[in-house]
Coordinates of C-alpha atoms and ligand atoms in Angstrom, one line a residue:
M1 CA 0.0 0.0 0.0
N2 CA 1.2 3.5 -0.8
S3 CA 2.8 4.9 2.3
L4 CA 1.7 8.5 1.5
R5 CA -1.8 7.2 1.5
V6 CA -1.4 5.6 4.9
I7 CA -0.1 8.9 6.3
A8 CA -2.9 10.9 4.7
I9 CA -5.5 8.5 6.2
A10 CA -3.8 8.7 9.6
L11 CA -3.8 12.5 9.4
C12 CA -7.6 12.5 8.7
Y13 CA -8.1 10.2 11.6
V14 CA -6.2 12.6 13.9
V15 CA -8.2 15.6 12.7
V16 CA -11.5 13.7 13.2
V17 CA -10.5 12.5 16.7
F18 CA -9.4 16.0 17.8
G19 CA -12.4 17.6 16.1
V20 CA -14.9 15.7 18.2
L21 CA -12.9 16.5 21.4
P22 CA -13.0 20.3 21.5
F23 CA -12.9 20.3 25.3
S24 CA -10.0 17.9 25.7
S25 CA -8.0 18.5 28.8
D26 CA -4.9 19.6 27.1
A27 CA -6.7 22.2 25.0
Q28 CA -4.2 24.8 23.9
L29 CA -4.4 28.5 23.9
S30 CA -4.3 30.2 20.5
P31 CA -3.9 33.8 19.3
S32 CA -6.8 33.3 16.9
F33 CA -9.2 32.0 19.6
Y34 CA -11.6 35.0 19.2
S35 CA -11.1 35.5 15.5
K36 CA -14.7 34.5 14.8
T37 CA -16.4 35.4 18.0
C38 CA -14.7 38.7 18.9
P39 CA -12.3 39.7 16.1
N40 CA -11.8 43.2 17.4
V41 CA -11.1 42.4 21.1
S42 CA -7.4 43.5 20.9
S43 CA -8.3 46.9 19.5
I44 CA -10.9 47.4 22.1
V45 CA -8.6 46.6 25.0
R46 CA -5.9 48.7 23.4
E47 CA -8.1 51.8 23.1
V48 CA -9.2 51.7 26.8
V49 CA -5.6 51.1 28.0
R50 CA -4.3 53.9 25.7
N51 CA -7.0 56.3 26.9
V52 CA -6.2 55.7 30.5
S53 CA -2.4 55.8 30.1
K54 CA -2.6 59.3 28.5
T55 CA -3.4 60.7 32.0
D56 CA -1.8 57.8 34.0
P57 CA 1.3 56.4 32.3
R58 CA 2.1 54.3 35.3
M59 CA -1.1 52.3 34.6
L60 CA 0.9 50.4 31.9
A61 CA 3.2 49.0 34.6
S62 CA 0.3 48.3 36.9
L63 CA -1.5 46.2 34.3
I64 CA 1.6 44.1 33.5
R65 CA 2.0 43.4 37.2
L66 CA -1.7 42.4 37.5
H67 CA -1.2 39.7 35.0
F68 CA 1.9 38.4 36.8
H69 CA 0.1 38.3 40.1
D70 CA -2.8 36.5 38.6
C71 CA -0.7 33.8 36.9
F72 CA 1.4 33.0 39.9
V73 CA -1.6 32.0 42.0
Q74 CA -3.6 29.0 40.7
G75 CA -2.7 30.0 37.2
C76 CA -3.8 32.7 34.8
D77 CA -7.5 32.5 35.7
A78 CA -8.4 36.0 36.9
S79 CA -8.6 34.7 40.4
I80 CA -6.9 38.0 41.5
L81 CA -9.9 40.0 40.3
L82 CA -12.4 38.2 42.6
N83 CA -13.6 40.5 45.4
K84 CA -14.2 39.5 49.0
T85 CA -17.6 37.8 49.4
D86 CA -19.1 35.3 51.8
T87 CA -17.4 32.5 49.8
I88 CA -14.3 34.2 48.4
V89 CA -11.2 35.1 50.5
T90 CA -9.8 37.7 48.2
E91 CA -6.2 37.6 46.9
Q92 CA -6.4 41.3 46.7
D93 CA -5.8 41.4 50.5
A94 CA -2.7 39.1 50.4
F95 CA 0.5 40.9 51.6
P96 CA 2.0 41.3 48.1
N97 CA -1.2 42.8 46.8
I98 CA -2.8 44.9 49.6
N99 CA -2.3 48.7 49.2
S100 CA -0.3 47.9 46.1
L101 CA -2.5 46.4 43.3
R102 CA -3.6 49.0 40.7
G103 CA -5.7 48.7 37.6
L104 CA -8.7 46.7 38.9
D105 CA -11.1 49.6 37.8
V106 CA -9.4 49.7 34.4
V107 CA -10.0 46.0 33.9
N108 CA -13.6 46.6 34.6
Q109 CA -13.7 49.4 32.0
I110 CA -12.1 47.1 29.5
K111 CA -14.6 44.3 30.3
T112 CA -17.6 46.7 29.9
A113 CA -16.3 47.8 26.5
V114 CA -15.6 44.2 25.4
E115 CA -19.0 43.0 26.6
K116 CA -20.7 45.7 24.6
A117 CA -19.0 44.4 21.4
C118 CA -19.1 40.6 22.2
P119 CA -21.3 39.7 25.1
N120 CA -20.4 36.6 27.2
T121 CA -17.4 35.8 25.1
V122 CA -14.1 37.1 26.3
S123 CA -12.7 35.9 29.7
C124 CA -11.3 38.3 32.3
A125 CA -8.1 36.2 32.4
D126 CA -7.6 36.8 28.6
I127 CA -8.3 40.5 29.2
L128 CA -5.4 40.6 31.7
A129 CA -3.1 38.8 29.3
L130 CA -4.1 41.2 26.4
A131 CA -3.8 44.3 28.6
A132 CA -0.3 43.2 29.7
E133 CA 0.9 42.9 26.1
L134 CA -0.7 46.1 25.0
S135 CA 0.8 47.9 28.0
S136 CA 4.2 46.7 27.0
T137 CA 3.8 48.0 23.4
L138 CA 2.3 51.3 24.6
A139 CA 5.3 51.8 26.8
Q140 CA 7.5 51.2 23.7
G141 CA 8.4 47.7 24.7
P142 CA 8.2 44.4 22.9
D143 CA 5.0 43.0 21.3
W144 CA 4.0 39.4 20.9
K145 CA 1.0 37.4 19.8
V146 CA -1.1 36.7 22.9
P147 CA -2.3 33.1 23.1
L148 CA -6.0 33.2 24.1
G149 CA -8.8 30.9 25.3
R150 CA -8.3 31.1 29.0
R151 CA -11.4 30.8 31.2
D152 CA -12.1 32.4 34.6
S153 CA -11.9 30.6 37.9
L154 CA -14.7 30.0 40.4
T155 CA -12.2 30.3 43.3
A156 CA -9.5 32.4 44.7
N157 CA -6.7 31.6 47.2
Q158 CA -5.3 34.3 49.4
S159 CA -2.9 31.9 51.3
L160 CA -1.5 30.7 48.0
A161 CA -1.0 34.3 47.0
N162 CA 1.0 34.9 50.2
Q163 CA 3.0 31.7 49.5
N164 CA 3.7 32.0 45.8
L165 CA 4.3 35.6 45.1
P166 CA 7.9 36.6 45.5
A167 CA 8.9 39.2 48.1
P168 CA 11.3 42.1 47.5
F169 CA 13.6 40.8 50.3
N170 CA 13.9 37.3 48.9
S171 CA 17.3 35.8 48.2
L172 CA 18.2 34.9 44.6
D173 CA 17.8 31.2 45.6
Q174 CA 14.3 32.0 46.8
L175 CA 13.4 33.9 43.7
K176 CA 14.7 31.1 41.5
A177 CA 12.6 28.6 43.5
A178 CA 9.4 30.8 43.3
F179 CA 9.8 30.9 39.5
A180 CA 10.8 27.2 39.1
I181 CA 7.6 26.0 40.7
Q182 CA 5.8 27.9 38.0
G183 CA 7.9 26.2 35.3
L184 CA 9.9 29.4 34.7
N185 CA 13.7 29.1 34.6
T186 CA 16.6 31.5 35.4
T187 CA 16.5 33.2 32.0
D188 CA 12.7 33.8 32.5
L189 CA 13.4 35.2 36.0
V190 CA 15.9 37.7 34.7
A191 CA 13.8 38.7 31.6
L192 CA 10.6 39.1 33.5
S193 CA 12.3 41.1 36.3
G194 CA 13.0 43.5 33.4
A195 CA 9.4 44.7 33.7
H196 CA 10.8 46.8 36.6
T197 CA 12.1 49.1 33.8
I198 CA 8.7 50.8 34.3
G199 CA 6.5 51.5 37.3
R200 CA 7.1 52.6 40.9
S201 CA 7.6 51.1 44.3
H202 CA 6.6 52.3 47.8
C203 CA 9.4 53.3 50.2
S204 CA 8.2 50.6 52.6
L205 CA 9.4 47.8 50.3
F206 CA 13.1 49.0 50.1
V207 CA 13.6 51.5 53.0
S208 CA 15.5 49.0 55.1
R209 CA 18.2 48.9 52.4
L210 CA 18.8 52.7 52.9
Y211 CA 19.4 52.8 56.7
N212 CA 19.5 49.4 58.4
F213 CA 20.1 46.6 56.0
S214 CA 19.6 43.1 57.6
N215 CA 19.8 44.9 61.0
T216 CA 23.4 45.8 60.4
G217 CA 22.8 49.5 61.1
N218 CA 24.3 50.3 57.7
P219 CA 22.8 50.6 54.2
D220 CA 22.9 47.7 51.7
P221 CA 26.5 47.6 50.5
T222 CA 25.3 46.7 47.0
L223 CA 23.6 50.1 46.7
N224 CA 25.3 52.8 44.6
T225 CA 26.1 55.7 47.1
T226 CA 24.8 58.4 44.7
Y227 CA 21.6 56.5 44.2
L228 CA 21.4 55.8 48.0
Q229 CA 21.4 59.6 48.6
Q230 CA 18.6 60.1 46.0
L231 CA 16.5 57.3 47.6
R232 CA 17.1 58.7 51.1
N233 CA 15.7 62.0 49.9
I234 CA 12.5 60.3 48.7
C235 CA 12.3 58.0 51.8
P236 CA 13.5 59.7 55.0
N237 CA 14.5 57.5 57.9
G238 CA 11.5 56.8 60.1
G239 CA 9.3 58.5 57.5
P240 CA 6.0 57.1 56.0
G241 CA 6.2 54.0 53.8
T242 CA 3.9 55.5 51.2
P243 CA 6.1 57.7 49.0
L244 CA 6.9 56.3 45.6
A245 CA 10.2 55.8 43.8
N246 CA 10.6 55.1 40.1
F247 CA 12.0 51.6 39.4
D248 CA 14.1 53.1 36.6
P249 CA 15.6 56.5 37.5
T250 CA 16.8 57.1 33.9
T251 CA 13.6 56.5 31.8
P252 CA 10.8 55.8 34.4
D253 CA 8.0 55.1 31.9
K254 CA 9.8 53.6 28.9
F255 CA 10.1 49.9 28.5
D256 CA 13.8 49.7 27.6
K257 CA 16.9 47.8 28.7
N258 CA 18.0 50.4 31.2
Y259 CA 16.8 48.2 34.1
Y260 CA 19.9 46.0 33.4
S261 CA 22.4 48.9 33.0
N262 CA 21.0 50.2 36.3
L263 CA 21.8 46.9 37.9
Q264 CA 25.4 47.1 36.6
L265 CA 25.7 50.5 38.3
K266 CA 24.3 49.1 41.5
K267 CA 21.0 51.0 41.0
G268 CA 18.5 48.3 41.5
L269 CA 15.6 49.5 43.6
L270 CA 14.7 46.4 45.4
Q271 CA 17.0 43.9 47.0
S272 CA 15.4 41.3 44.7
D273 CA 16.5 43.4 41.6
Q274 CA 20.1 44.0 42.7
E275 CA 20.7 40.4 43.6
L276 CA 20.4 39.3 40.0
F277 CA 23.7 41.2 39.4
S278 CA 25.4 41.4 42.8
T279 CA 25.1 37.8 44.1
S280 CA 28.7 36.6 43.9
G281 CA 29.2 33.9 41.3
A282 CA 25.5 33.8 40.2
D283 CA 24.5 32.5 36.8
T284 CA 22.2 35.5 36.5
I285 CA 25.1 38.0 36.1
S286 CA 25.9 37.0 32.5
I287 CA 22.2 37.2 31.6
V288 CA 22.0 40.8 33.0
N289 CA 25.1 41.7 31.0
K290 CA 23.6 40.2 27.9
F291 CA 20.3 42.1 28.2
S292 CA 22.1 45.3 29.1
A293 CA 24.1 45.1 25.9
D294 CA 21.4 43.9 23.6
Q295 CA 17.8 45.3 23.8
K296 CA 16.6 42.9 21.1
A297 CA 17.8 39.9 23.1
F298 CA 15.9 41.3 26.2
Y299 CA 12.8 41.9 24.2
E300 CA 12.8 38.4 22.7
S301 CA 13.4 36.7 26.0
F302 CA 10.7 38.9 27.7
A303 CA 8.1 38.2 25.1
A304 CA 8.9 34.4 25.2
A305 CA 8.8 34.4 29.0
M306 CA 5.5 36.4 29.1
I307 CA 3.9 33.8 26.8
K308 CA 5.3 31.0 29.1
M309 CA 3.9 32.8 32.2
G310 CA 0.6 33.3 30.4
N311 CA 0.2 29.6 30.0
I312 CA 0.6 28.7 33.7
G313 CA -2.4 26.7 35.0
V314 CA -4.9 28.0 32.5
L315 CA -8.5 26.8 32.5
T316 CA -9.7 25.9 29.0
G317 CA -12.6 24.2 27.3
N318 CA -15.5 23.8 29.6
K319 CA -13.5 24.4 32.9
G320 CA -14.3 27.5 34.9
E321 CA -16.6 30.1 33.2
I322 CA -16.6 33.4 31.3
R323 CA -17.4 35.9 34.0
K324 CA -19.9 38.5 33.3
Q325 CA -18.4 40.9 35.9
C326 CA -14.7 40.3 36.6
N327 CA -15.0 40.9 40.4
F328 CA -17.5 38.1 41.0
I329 CA -18.3 34.5 39.9
N330 CA -21.4 34.5 37.8
S331 CA -23.7 32.9 40.4
K332 CA -22.7 35.8 42.7
S333 CA -23.1 38.4 40.0
V334 CA -26.7 37.2 39.5
E335 CA -27.4 37.3 43.2
L336 CA -25.9 40.8 43.4
G337 CA -27.8 42.0 40.3
L338 CA -24.5 42.8 38.6
A339 CA -24.9 40.6 35.5
N340 CA -24.4 42.8 32.4
V341 CA -27.1 44.9 30.9
A342 CA -27.3 43.1 27.6
E343 CA -28.0 39.9 29.5
T344 CA -30.6 41.3 31.9
D345 CA -32.3 43.4 29.1
S346 CA -32.8 40.5 26.8
S347 CA -35.6 38.1 27.4
E348 CA -35.5 34.4 27.8
E349 CA -33.3 34.0 24.7
G350 CA -30.3 35.6 26.4
M351 CA -31.0 33.6 29.6
V352 CA -31.1 30.3 27.8
S353 CA -27.9 31.0 25.7
S354 CA -26.0 31.8 28.9
I355 CA -26.7 28.5 30.6
Ligands
HEM1 C1 11.2 38.6 40.7 C2 10.4 38.8 41.7 C3 9.6 40.1 41.9 C4 9.5 40.8 43.1 C5 10.1 40.4 44.4 C6 8.7 41.9 42.8 C7 8.3 42.9 43.7 C8 7.7 44.0 43.4 C9 7.4 45.1 44.3 C10 7.7 45.0 45.8 C11 6.8 46.1 43.7 C12 6.3 47.4 44.2 C13 4.9 47.3 44.7 C14 4.4 48.5 45.4 O1 5.2 49.3 45.9 O2 3.2 48.7 45.5 C15 6.7 45.7 42.3 C16 6.2 46.5 41.3 C17 6.1 46.1 40.0 N1 6.3 44.8 39.5 FE1 7.4 43.4 40.4 N2 8.3 41.9 41.4 C18 8.9 40.8 40.9 C19 8.7 40.4 39.6 C20 7.9 41.0 38.7 C21 7.5 40.4 37.4 C22 7.8 39.0 36.9 C23 6.8 41.4 36.8 C24 6.1 41.3 35.4 C25 6.5 40.6 34.4 C26 6.7 42.5 37.6 C27 6.2 43.7 37.3 C28 6.1 44.8 38.1 C29 5.7 46.1 37.7 C30 5.4 46.6 36.3 C31 5.7 46.9 38.9 C32 5.3 48.4 39.0 C33 3.8 48.4 39.3 C34 3.2 49.9 39.4 O3 3.9 50.8 39.3 O4 2.0 49.9 39.7 N3 7.4 42.2 38.8 N4 7.2 44.4 42.1
NAG2 C1 -12.3 47.9 16.4 O1 -12.2 48.7 17.6 C2 -11.5 49.9 17.4 C3 -11.3 50.5 18.7 O2 -12.4 50.4 19.6 C4 -12.3 50.8 16.4 O3 -11.7 52.0 16.2 C5 -12.6 50.0 15.1 O4 -13.5 50.8 14.3 C6 -13.2 48.7 15.4 N1 -13.2 47.9 14.1 C7 -14.2 47.1 13.8 C8 -14.1 46.4 12.6 O5 -15.2 47.0 14.6
NAG3 C1 -11.2 56.9 24.4 O1 -11.2 58.3 24.5 C2 -11.9 58.9 23.5 C3 -11.8 60.4 23.6 O2 -11.2 60.8 24.8 C4 -13.4 58.5 23.6 O3 -14.1 59.1 22.5 C5 -13.5 57.0 23.4 O4 -14.8 56.6 23.6 C6 -12.6 56.4 24.5 N1 -12.6 54.9 24.1 C7 -12.8 54.0 25.0 C8 -12.8 52.6 24.5 O5 -12.8 54.2 26.2
NAG4 C1 -14.2 45.1 44.2 O1 -13.2 45.5 45.1 C2 -12.5 46.6 44.7 C3 -11.3 46.8 45.6 O2 -11.3 46.0 46.7 C4 -13.4 47.8 44.7 O3 -12.8 49.0 44.4 C5 -14.5 47.6 43.8 O4 -15.5 48.6 43.8 C6 -15.2 46.2 44.0 N1 -16.0 46.0 42.9 C7 -17.3 45.8 43.0 C8 -18.1 45.7 41.7 O5 -17.9 45.9 44.1
NAG5 C1 -5.2 27.3 48.8 O1 -3.9 26.8 48.6 C2 -3.4 26.0 49.6 C3 -2.0 25.8 49.4 O2 -1.3 26.9 49.9 C4 -4.2 24.7 49.7 O3 -3.8 23.9 50.7 C5 -5.7 25.1 49.9 O4 -6.5 23.9 49.8 C6 -6.2 26.1 48.9 N1 -7.5 26.6 49.3 C7 -8.5 26.8 48.5 C8 -9.7 27.5 49.0 O5 -8.4 26.5 47.3
NAG6 C1 14.8 28.8 29.8 O1 13.9 28.3 28.9 C2 13.9 28.8 27.6 C3 12.8 28.2 26.8 O2 11.6 28.3 27.5 C4 15.3 28.5 27.0 O3 15.4 29.1 25.7 C5 16.4 29.0 27.9 O4 17.6 28.6 27.3 C6 16.2 28.4 29.3 N1 17.2 29.0 30.1 C7 17.9 28.3 31.0 C8 18.9 29.0 31.9 O5 17.7 27.1 31.2
NAG7 C1 18.6 48.1 63.1 O1 17.5 47.3 63.3 C2 17.7 46.5 64.5 C3 16.5 45.5 64.6 O2 15.3 46.2 64.3 C4 17.8 47.4 65.8 O3 18.0 46.6 66.9 C5 18.9 48.3 65.6 O4 18.9 49.3 66.6 C6 18.8 49.1 64.3 N1 20.0 49.9 64.0 C7 19.9 51.2 63.7 C8 21.2 51.9 63.5 O5 18.9 51.8 63.5
NAG8 C1 27.2 54.9 40.8 O1 26.5 55.7 39.9 C2 27.3 56.6 39.2 C3 26.4 57.5 38.3 O2 25.4 58.1 39.0 C4 28.3 55.9 38.3 O3 29.2 56.9 37.7 C5 29.1 55.0 39.2 O4 30.0 54.2 38.4 C6 28.2 54.1 40.0 N1 29.0 53.3 41.0 C7 29.2 52.0 40.9 C8 29.9 51.4 42.0 O5 28.6 51.3 40.0

């Protein structure tokens, strides 16, 4: 028998088998997931993000961080967006998030705009992934094709958020371990940390480096003395923890490779930043040097690592749901009367199609 024919028949068989199993458990994300059901979703997200960033450029940083903090806790499932209710212990109140998350209202604005164009179609988890990519490009950083098709969780896990999200005073080994359990390697850690080329941090998260590092009574020896003075002016000893410092003192809102040249000059803002370059003998040093010398290499690694991060623990197929309101699971939205207007306005037709 003609062997090409055998292969052709085998291929048809594969297509048929996969065709009847659209909800198979290893369903993959795809950039074209909404090409039929919501072809314009990316432009809609982009327009809202662009509008907001005109008056609040920091929002681009905040939206990238929101996706990261979502993905590291039970996967990229929009669990971070779930508000406190009688059944949800919100991740928003976990230590790495409380008084620090921004952009929750912007995500709701995006969701409203997307629901208007394509009701009950696009997940909040995909909105977070799209907003992160569009934020990178709007901050003049890299772009990538965002794999889509995530669904939204029915649960959140505050204790897991406390456990999984890295802390600014973690050692390099702890940072590597926190990324490794998510399937992210050392290159991913160094590339993703480069998101700290934009955005701000509160004084409270690095002030101990300025005055009493590890209870030594001295500043962190890996901190540039010129930069130390600048940071002390922003964060006086014994002052409030609330003032903000730019992560990148050179180009605070531009997504460039300066994060890495700052590390080479001992100008990393957080201990967890500087450790990538100042930990003696670490394998991260050569990666910092590479990204500092080659913005294209940084961009490529960042985009690849964002796609990798965006794949963590995703719900696909018939798992989870497409939330109507990103802050609540659908059964709660209905109870609270928050289900979207298109849904409540339409008669039984809409109700039936949503079940
Ligand atoms: C490597 C471990 C990491 C640690 C310890 C860490 C820690 C922090 C801390 C303490 C802040 C300041 C929060 C505040 O003051 O409210 C911050 C902000 C930020 N983080 Fe990270 N981060 C890490 C990795 C990442 C990753 C992987 C990304 C994204 C890919 C990211 C993106 C951001 C951005 C963009 C901001 C600024 C947010 C804003 O200005 O609103 N970080 N991070
Ligand atoms: C897609 O959305 C953008 C931004 O909201 C809008 O300018 C454009 O006209 C839309 N295109 C289509 C085909 O709906
Ligand atoms: C963006 O802003 C423009 C003008 O400020 C407004 O006309 C438009 O509706 C806004 N678009 C979205 C999606 O918010
Ligand atoms: C959800 O919680 C956030 C912050 O905790 C709050 O700003 C927002 O209004 C809440 N959303 C709704 C729809 O209640
Ligand atoms: C949250 O995660 C912890 C692991 O830290 C797990 O033991 C627990 O069962 C989870 N709780 C919920 C409500 O999913
Ligand atoms: C990390 O993984 C990427 C692929 O996902 C690979 O290209 C890179 O070489 C890996 N880096 C290390 C240090 O293993
Ligand atoms: C540094 O912190 C330790 C522990 O909190 C404290 O005992 C010590 O007095 C501090 N040193 C200075 C110089 O503030
Ligand atoms: C500290 O920063 C200055 C520029 O502000 C730079 O010239 C100097 O080389 C840096 N010091 C170290 C040790 O990197």
